[in-house]
XYZ file of C-alpha atoms in Angstrom:
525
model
C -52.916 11.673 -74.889
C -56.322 9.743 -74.374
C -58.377 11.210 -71.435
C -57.446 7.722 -69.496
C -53.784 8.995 -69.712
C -54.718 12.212 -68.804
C -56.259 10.847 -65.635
C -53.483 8.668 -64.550
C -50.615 11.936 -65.414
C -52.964 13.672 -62.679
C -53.304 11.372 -59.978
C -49.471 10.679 -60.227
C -48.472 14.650 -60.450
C -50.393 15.304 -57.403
C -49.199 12.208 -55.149
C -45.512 12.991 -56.354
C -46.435 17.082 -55.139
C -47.388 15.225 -52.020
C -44.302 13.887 -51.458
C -42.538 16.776 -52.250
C -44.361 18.834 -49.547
C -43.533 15.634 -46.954
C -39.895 15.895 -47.327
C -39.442 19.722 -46.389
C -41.244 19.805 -43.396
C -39.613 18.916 -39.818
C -41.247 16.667 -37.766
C -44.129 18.476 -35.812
C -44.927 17.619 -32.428
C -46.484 16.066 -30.655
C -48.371 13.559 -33.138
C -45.788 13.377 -35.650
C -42.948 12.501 -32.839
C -45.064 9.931 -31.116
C -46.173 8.203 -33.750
C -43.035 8.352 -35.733
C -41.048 7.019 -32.671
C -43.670 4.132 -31.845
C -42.923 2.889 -35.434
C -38.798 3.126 -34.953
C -39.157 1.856 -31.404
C -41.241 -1.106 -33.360
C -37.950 -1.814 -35.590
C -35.814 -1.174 -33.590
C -36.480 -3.420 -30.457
C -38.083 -6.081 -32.735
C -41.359 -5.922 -30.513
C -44.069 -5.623 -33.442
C -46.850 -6.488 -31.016
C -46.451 -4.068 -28.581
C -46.396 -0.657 -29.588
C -44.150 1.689 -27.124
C -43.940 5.328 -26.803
C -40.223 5.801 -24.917
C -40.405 2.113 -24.391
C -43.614 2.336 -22.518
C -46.663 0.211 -23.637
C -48.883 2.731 -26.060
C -52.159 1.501 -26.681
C -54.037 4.619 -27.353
C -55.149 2.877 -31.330
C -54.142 -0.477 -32.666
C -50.782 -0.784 -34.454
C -51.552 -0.677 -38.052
C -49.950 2.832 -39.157
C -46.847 1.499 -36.380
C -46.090 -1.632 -38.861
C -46.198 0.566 -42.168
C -44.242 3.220 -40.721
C -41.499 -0.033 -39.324
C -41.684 -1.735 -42.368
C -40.813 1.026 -44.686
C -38.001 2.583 -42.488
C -36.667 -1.433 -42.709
C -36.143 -1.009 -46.454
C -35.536 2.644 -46.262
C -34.162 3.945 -42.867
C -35.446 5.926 -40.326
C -35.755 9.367 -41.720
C -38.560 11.862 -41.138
C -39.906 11.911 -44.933
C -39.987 7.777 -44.930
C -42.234 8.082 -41.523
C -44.807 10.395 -43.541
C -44.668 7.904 -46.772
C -47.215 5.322 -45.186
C -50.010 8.300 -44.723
C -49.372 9.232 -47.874
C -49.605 5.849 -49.353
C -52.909 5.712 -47.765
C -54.011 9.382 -49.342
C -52.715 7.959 -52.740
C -55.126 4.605 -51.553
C -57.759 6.958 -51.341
C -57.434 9.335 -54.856
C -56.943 6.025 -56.422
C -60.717 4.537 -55.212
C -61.893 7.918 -55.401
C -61.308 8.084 -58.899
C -61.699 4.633 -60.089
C -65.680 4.118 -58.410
C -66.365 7.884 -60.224
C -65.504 6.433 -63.604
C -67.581 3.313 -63.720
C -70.732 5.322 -62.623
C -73.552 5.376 -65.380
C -73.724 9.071 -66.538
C -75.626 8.541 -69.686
C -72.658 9.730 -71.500
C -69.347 8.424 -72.690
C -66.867 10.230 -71.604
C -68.216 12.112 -68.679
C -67.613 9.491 -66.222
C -63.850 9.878 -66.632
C -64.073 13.356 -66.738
C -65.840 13.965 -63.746
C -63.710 11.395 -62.375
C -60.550 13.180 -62.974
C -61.840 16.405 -61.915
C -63.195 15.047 -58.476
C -59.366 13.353 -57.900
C -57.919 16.602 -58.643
C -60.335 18.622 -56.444
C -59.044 16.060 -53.443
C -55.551 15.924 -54.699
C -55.262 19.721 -54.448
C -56.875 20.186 -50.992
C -55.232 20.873 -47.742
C -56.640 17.659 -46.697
C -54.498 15.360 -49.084
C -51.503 17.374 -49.783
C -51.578 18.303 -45.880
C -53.280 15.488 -44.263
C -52.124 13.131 -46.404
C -48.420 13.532 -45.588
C -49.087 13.861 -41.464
C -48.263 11.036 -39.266
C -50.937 10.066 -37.486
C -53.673 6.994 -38.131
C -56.369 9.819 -39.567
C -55.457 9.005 -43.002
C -55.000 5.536 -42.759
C -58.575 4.640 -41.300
C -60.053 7.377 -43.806
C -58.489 5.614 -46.607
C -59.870 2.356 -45.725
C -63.110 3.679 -44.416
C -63.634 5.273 -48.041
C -62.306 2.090 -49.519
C -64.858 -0.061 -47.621
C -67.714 2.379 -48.927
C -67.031 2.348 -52.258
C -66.596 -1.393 -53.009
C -69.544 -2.338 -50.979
C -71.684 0.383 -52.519
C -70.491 -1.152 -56.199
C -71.362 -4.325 -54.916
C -74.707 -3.808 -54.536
C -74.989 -1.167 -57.370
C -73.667 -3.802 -59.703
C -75.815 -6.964 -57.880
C -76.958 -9.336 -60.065
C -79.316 -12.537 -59.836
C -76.053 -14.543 -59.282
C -77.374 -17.204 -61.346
C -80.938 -17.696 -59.882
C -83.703 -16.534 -61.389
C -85.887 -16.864 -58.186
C -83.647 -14.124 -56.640
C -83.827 -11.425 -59.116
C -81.360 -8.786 -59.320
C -80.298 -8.769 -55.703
C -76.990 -10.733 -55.365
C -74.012 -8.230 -54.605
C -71.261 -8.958 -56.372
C -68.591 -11.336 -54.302
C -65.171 -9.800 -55.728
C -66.215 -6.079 -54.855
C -68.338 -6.801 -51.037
C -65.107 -9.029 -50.219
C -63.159 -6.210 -51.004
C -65.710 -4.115 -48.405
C -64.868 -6.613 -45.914
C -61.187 -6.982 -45.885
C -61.138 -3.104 -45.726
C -63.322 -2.866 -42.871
C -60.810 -5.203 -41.373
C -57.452 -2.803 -41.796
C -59.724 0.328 -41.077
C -60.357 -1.474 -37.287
C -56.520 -1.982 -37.487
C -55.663 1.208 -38.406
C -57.788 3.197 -35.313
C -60.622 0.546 -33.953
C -64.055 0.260 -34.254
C -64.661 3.364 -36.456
C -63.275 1.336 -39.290
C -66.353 -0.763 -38.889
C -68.685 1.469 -37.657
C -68.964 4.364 -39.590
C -68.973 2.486 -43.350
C -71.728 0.599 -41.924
C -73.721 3.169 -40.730
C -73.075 4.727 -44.027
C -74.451 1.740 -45.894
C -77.270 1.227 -43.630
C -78.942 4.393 -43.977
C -77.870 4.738 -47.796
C -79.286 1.403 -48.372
C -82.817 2.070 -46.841
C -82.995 5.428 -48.314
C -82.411 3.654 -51.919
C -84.670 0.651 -50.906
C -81.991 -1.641 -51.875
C -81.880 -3.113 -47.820
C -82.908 -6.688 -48.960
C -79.664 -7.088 -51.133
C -77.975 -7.105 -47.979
C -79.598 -10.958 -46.963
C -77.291 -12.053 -49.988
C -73.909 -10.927 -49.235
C -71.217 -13.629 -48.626
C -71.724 -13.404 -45.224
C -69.613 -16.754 -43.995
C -66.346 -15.766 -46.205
C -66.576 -12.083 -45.395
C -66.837 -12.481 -41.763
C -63.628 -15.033 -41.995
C -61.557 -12.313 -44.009
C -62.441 -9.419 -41.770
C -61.988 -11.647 -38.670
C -58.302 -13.181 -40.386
C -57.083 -9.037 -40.350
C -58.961 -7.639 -37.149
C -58.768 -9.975 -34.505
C -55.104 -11.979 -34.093
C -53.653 -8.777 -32.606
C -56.141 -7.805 -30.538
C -56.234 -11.597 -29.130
C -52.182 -11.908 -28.972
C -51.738 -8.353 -27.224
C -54.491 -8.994 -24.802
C -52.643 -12.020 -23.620
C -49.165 -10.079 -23.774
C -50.581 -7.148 -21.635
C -54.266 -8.443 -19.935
C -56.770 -5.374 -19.764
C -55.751 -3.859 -23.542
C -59.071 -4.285 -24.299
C -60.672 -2.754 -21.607
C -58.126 0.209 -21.903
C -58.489 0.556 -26.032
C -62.277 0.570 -26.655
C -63.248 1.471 -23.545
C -61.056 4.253 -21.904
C -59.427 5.415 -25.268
C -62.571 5.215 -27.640
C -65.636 5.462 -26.027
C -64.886 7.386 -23.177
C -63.694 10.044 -25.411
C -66.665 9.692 -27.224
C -68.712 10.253 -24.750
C -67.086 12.198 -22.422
C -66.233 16.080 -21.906
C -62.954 16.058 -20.016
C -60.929 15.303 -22.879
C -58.673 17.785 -24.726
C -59.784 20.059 -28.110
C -63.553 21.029 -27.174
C -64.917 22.621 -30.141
C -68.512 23.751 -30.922
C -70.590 21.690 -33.199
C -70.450 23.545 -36.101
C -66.503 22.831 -36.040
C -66.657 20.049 -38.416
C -69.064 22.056 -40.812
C -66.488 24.917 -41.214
C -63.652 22.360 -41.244
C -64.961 21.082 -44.509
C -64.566 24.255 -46.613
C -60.907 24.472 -45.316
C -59.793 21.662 -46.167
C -61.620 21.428 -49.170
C -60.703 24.389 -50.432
C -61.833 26.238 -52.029
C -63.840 23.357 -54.321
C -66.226 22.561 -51.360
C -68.650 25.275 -52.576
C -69.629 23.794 -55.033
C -71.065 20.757 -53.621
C -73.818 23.831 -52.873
C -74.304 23.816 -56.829
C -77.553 21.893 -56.201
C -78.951 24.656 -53.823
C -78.406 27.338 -55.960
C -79.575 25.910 -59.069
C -83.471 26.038 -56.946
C -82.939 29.935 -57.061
C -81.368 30.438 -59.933
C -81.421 29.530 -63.570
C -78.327 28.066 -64.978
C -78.144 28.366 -68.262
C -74.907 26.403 -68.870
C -76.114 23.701 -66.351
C -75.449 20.088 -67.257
C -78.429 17.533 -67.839
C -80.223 16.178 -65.364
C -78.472 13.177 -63.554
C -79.894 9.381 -64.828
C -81.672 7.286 -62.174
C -78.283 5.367 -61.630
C -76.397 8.477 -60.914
C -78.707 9.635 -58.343
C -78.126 6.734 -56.179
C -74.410 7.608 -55.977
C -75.259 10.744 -55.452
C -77.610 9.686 -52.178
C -74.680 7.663 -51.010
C -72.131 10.600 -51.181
C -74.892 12.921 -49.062
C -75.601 10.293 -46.502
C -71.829 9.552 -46.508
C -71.137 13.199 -45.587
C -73.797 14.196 -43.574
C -73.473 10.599 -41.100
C -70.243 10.510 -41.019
C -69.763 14.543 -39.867
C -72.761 14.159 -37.755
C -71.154 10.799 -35.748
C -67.731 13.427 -35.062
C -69.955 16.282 -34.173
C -71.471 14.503 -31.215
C -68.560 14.441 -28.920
C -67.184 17.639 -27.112
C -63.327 16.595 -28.097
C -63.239 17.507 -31.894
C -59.895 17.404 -34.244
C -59.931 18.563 -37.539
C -58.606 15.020 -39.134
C -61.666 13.149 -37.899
C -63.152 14.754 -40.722
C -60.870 13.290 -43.538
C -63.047 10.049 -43.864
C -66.022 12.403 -45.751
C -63.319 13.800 -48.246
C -63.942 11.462 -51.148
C -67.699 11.943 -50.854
C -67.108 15.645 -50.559
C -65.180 16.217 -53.604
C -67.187 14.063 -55.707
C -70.475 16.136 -54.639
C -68.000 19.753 -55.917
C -66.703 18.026 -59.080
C -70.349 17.219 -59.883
C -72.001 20.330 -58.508
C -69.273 22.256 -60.851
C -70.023 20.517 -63.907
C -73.476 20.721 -63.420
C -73.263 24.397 -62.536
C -70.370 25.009 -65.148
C -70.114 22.463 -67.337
C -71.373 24.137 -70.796
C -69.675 27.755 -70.121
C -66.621 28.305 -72.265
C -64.331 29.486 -69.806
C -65.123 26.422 -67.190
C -61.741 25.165 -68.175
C -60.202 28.123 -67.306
C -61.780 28.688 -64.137
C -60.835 25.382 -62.964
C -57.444 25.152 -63.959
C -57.296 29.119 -61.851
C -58.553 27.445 -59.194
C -56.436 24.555 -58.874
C -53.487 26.897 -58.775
C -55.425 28.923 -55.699
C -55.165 25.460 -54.129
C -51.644 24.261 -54.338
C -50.987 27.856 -53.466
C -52.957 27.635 -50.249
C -51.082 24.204 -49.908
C -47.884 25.011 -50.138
C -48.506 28.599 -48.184
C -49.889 25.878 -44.859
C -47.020 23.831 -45.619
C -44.470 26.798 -45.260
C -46.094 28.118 -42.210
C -46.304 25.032 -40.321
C -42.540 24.746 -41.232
C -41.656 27.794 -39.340
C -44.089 27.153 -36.456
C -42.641 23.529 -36.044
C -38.851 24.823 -36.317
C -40.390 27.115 -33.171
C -40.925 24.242 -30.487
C -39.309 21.321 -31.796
C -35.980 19.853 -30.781
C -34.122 19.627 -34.547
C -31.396 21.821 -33.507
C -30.565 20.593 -29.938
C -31.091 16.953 -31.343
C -28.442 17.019 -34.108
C -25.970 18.681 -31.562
C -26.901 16.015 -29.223
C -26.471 12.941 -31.851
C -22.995 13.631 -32.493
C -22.387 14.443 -28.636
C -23.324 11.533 -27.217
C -22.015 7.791 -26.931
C -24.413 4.974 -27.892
C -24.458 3.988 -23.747
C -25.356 7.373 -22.288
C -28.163 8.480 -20.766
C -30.577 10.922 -22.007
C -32.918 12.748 -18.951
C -36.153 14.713 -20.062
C -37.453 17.494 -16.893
C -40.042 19.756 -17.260
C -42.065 18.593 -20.471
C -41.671 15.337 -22.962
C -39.453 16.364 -26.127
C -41.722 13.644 -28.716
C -39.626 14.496 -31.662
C -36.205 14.011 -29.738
C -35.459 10.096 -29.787
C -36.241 10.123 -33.315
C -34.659 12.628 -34.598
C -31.816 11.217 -32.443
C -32.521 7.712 -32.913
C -32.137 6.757 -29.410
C -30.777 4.014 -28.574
C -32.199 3.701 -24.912
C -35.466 5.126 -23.461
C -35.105 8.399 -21.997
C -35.466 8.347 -18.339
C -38.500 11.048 -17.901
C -38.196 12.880 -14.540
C -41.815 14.320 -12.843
C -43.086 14.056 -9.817
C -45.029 10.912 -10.739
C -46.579 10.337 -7.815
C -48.492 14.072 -7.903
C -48.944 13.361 -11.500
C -51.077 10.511 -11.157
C -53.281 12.115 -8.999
C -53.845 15.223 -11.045
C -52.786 14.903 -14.753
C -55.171 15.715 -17.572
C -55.124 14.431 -21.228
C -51.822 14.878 -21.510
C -48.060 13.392 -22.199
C -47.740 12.521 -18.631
C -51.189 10.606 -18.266
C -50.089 8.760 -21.768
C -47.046 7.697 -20.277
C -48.079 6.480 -16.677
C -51.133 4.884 -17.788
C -48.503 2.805 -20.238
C -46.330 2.120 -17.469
C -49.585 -0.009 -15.996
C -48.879 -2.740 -18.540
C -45.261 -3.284 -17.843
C -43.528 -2.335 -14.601
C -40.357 -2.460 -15.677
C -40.381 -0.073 -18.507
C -42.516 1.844 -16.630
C -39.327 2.571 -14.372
C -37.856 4.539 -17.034
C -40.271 7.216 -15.556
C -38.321 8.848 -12.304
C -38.799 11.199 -9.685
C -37.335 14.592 -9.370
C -34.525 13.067 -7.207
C -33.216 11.243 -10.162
C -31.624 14.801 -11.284
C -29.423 15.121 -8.405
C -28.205 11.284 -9.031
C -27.291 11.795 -13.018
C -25.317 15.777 -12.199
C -22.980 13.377 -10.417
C -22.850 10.796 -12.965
C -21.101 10.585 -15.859
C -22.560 9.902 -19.229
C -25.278 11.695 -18.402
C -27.956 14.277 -20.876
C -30.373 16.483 -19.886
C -32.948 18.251 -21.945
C -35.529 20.962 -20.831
C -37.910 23.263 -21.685
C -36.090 26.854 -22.085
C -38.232 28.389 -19.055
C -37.308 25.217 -16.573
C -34.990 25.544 -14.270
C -32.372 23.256 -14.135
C -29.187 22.862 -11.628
C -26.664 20.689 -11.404
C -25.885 20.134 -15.138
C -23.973 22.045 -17.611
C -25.560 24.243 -20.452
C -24.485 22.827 -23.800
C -26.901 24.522 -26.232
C -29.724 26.957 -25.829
C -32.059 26.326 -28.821
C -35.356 27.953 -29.427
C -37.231 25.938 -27.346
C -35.581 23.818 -25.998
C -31.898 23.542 -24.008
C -29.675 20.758 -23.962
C -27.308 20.321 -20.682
C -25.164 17.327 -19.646
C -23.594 16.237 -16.136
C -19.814 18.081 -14.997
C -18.614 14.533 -15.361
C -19.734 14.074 -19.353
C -17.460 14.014 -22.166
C -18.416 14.579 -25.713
C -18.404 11.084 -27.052
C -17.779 9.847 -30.616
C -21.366 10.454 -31.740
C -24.263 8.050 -33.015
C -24.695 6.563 -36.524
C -27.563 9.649 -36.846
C -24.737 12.535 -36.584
C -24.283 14.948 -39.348
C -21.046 16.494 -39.385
């Protein structure tokens, strides 16, 4: 087997692990319910521009990850594991340009490029953060994937510039194919979560570029074409949703992105260092030795590699700056969550492949220690992946859900008191929105970040699927009702209605009048 081969049996035997790990875990909540159910809601209703969370407007990112998820449970069905495959499509996305922009860089030597390739994809590809984060469903993969994408073939671009022809310009013309590439990326990273998908490879690229005085290339990128591409991806939805529901805008960038950037009444305050520690978790445990170049100062290595070539050291700038800007952007705001940091991965485990050959390269037993280490990882893997298992099983709805999918008839009504059940209607496959009973009017005046404020604040863009949200009266009307399903947290209270199943966090009741109907397609007998 040539070391090419080697490479590719790699990358494939850790994206196939991945999807091993994505079809044995139930669907967590509340990010993998909400964002699964946007993208069934999407198929289901045939409303691709809108994204809806219970049938209410949700415009909390743009609708990227909502069209992958719809498009591959059209050709595959709406299953849990099919909702996790366009994350991991994305992680694959980013092993894939991880690996290939390692192996073109000028090492001085043959064959190290591929190795060092292979051994920084298999440093990522055995982290928490792909075989974890890469099968979650939520749009922190998909804009990392892109974002890393967009850094890497711009970076090559202007690594690889050439005179373009002109011998007045010198070698300072990017190259088209790869800053194109840059462009269009930056284009599906905005769709994938907004303006980070421009933002953060550009201030990547700006500093990287004025640290390795290479700023003037940027005067010869194909400005005019690029522009067009990145506007042809990024801007017809934002223009067509806009006109569907008038003050998305205002609502996307500037409640839902930089408000929360900026502001410190937001959910999941962390300290600053959060992001810092964050790192060596989910790059475990290979993250140490992106150190190797800070211990080499105080210590001889006598197995140490050769000095990096003046070409190497500029990718090695761009992985630092990529790091330390991007993690120093997310560190700024009070509200921190550990998948903000997934967009530094790439540059993170190229920095540990590199700082481990360089530390280890020439000792026998490197091999060995690697290949120990690797199996540390997928153990730590697979140990997260069990115990979010059994923490999920604790609060999700899975076992009320299948009782209630072969309960109910495809015209009843489904009632949520007490607390929003986001893994419910999928697991279900609802064929209605559930009618969510609060006392709205209370809420509005003193809900938090929460599921109530997401839903209300939907309800502004369309009144009439905002009336799928109730008051408490709306209880007393379906106990009298027939047809009629309530769930509720365990600890609510709840009168009126008949107890059909107690599960562990959840209970599932209907109205006296209710007869066990024939079931929906999703039932599992």
């Amino acid at each position: 087997m040539t070391e090419r081969q080697k490479s590719c049996a790699s990358l494939g035997a850790v994206w196939v692990l991945l999807l091993v790990l994505a079809a044995l875990r139930p669907m967590a909540v509340p990010d993998e319910g909400r964002y699964g159910e946007i993208g069934r809601w999407m198929l289901q209703s045939g409303d691709w521009l809108v994204p809806r969370l219970n049938g209410i407007p949700f415009f909390h990112k743009p609708p990227l990850l909502h069209w992958v998820n719809a498009s591959l449970m059209a050709a595959l069905g709406a299953q849990v594991w099919v909702a996790r495959l366009g994350p991991a499509l994305h992680a694959g996305l980013m092993l894939l340009a991880l690996y290939l922009s390692v192996r073109r860089m000028d090492f001085g030597a043959g064959e190290r490029a591929e190795s060092l390739a292979r051994r920084a994809a298999l440093m990522l590809g055995s982290s928490l953060a792909f075989l974890i984060g890469g099968q979650y469903i939520n749009h922190d993969m998909l804009v990392a994937g892109w974002i890393g994408v967009a850094i890497w073939a711009f970076a090559a671009a202007f690594v690889g510039s050439d005179s373009g022809g002109r011998a007045d310009r010198g070698p300072w013309v990017p190259r088209p194919g790869l800053a194109l590439l840059g462009f269009a990326a930056c284009g599906l990273g905005v769709l994938s979560k907004g303006l980070i998908g421009l933002v953060l490879p550009g201030l990547v690229l700006f500093v990287w570029l004025l640290w390795t005085r290479q700023f003037r290339k940027v005067l010869y990128l194909p400005w005019l074409r690029g522009l067009l591409l990145f506007a042809l991806i990024a801007v017809p939805w934002f223009v067509l949703a806009e006109r569907r529901a008038p003050g998305l805008l205002a609502y996307l960038f500037g409640d839902q992105q930089f408000n929360r950037y900026t502001a410190t009444t937001f959910n999941n305050g962390r300290p600053w260092w959060f992001y810092v520690a964050g790192l060596f978790l989910l790059l475990f445990p290979w993250a140490f030795f992106a150190l190797q170049p800070l211990v080499a100062r105080g210590f001889k290595r006598p197995h140490a590699e050769p000095p990096l070539t003046p070409a190497a050291r500029v990718w090695v700038a761009l992985a630092w700056i990529w790091l330390v800007a991007i993690i120093g952007f997310f560190s700024v705001p009070h509200s921190k969550l550990i998948g903000y940091a997934l967009p530094v991965m790439p540059a993170l485990a190229f920095l540990a492949a590199l700082g481990f050959e360089q530390g280890l390269g020439r000792w026998r037993h490197a091999e060995r220690l690697f290949k120990a280490l690797l199996v540390l990882a997928v153990g730590v893997a697979l140990a997260v992946n069990l115990a979010a298992t059994r923490y999920t099983e604790r609060r999700g709805t899975a076992d009320i859900a299948a009782v209630l999918a072969c309960q109910m008839g495809p015209q009843d009504t489904v009632l949520a008191a007490g607390d929003f059940p986001y893994d419910l209607p999928f697991l279900v496959r609802l064929p209605q929105a559930m009618v969510v009973v609060q006392d709205w009017d209370h809420e509005r005046q003193s809900a938090k970040d929460n599921w109530r404020r997401e839903l209300f604040e939907g309800a502004n863009f369309d009144a009439q699927a905002g009336q799928r949200l109730q008051g408490l009266d709306a209880l007393t009307r379906a106990a009298g009702q027939a047809g009629q399903w309530l769930v509720a947290p365990n600890d609510q209270a709840v009168s009126g209605f008949e107890r059909v199943l107690r599960g562990q966090s959840w209970t599932l009741y209907r109205s006296p009048s209710t007869q066990a109907g024939a079931g929906l397609a999703s039932c599992r007998r």
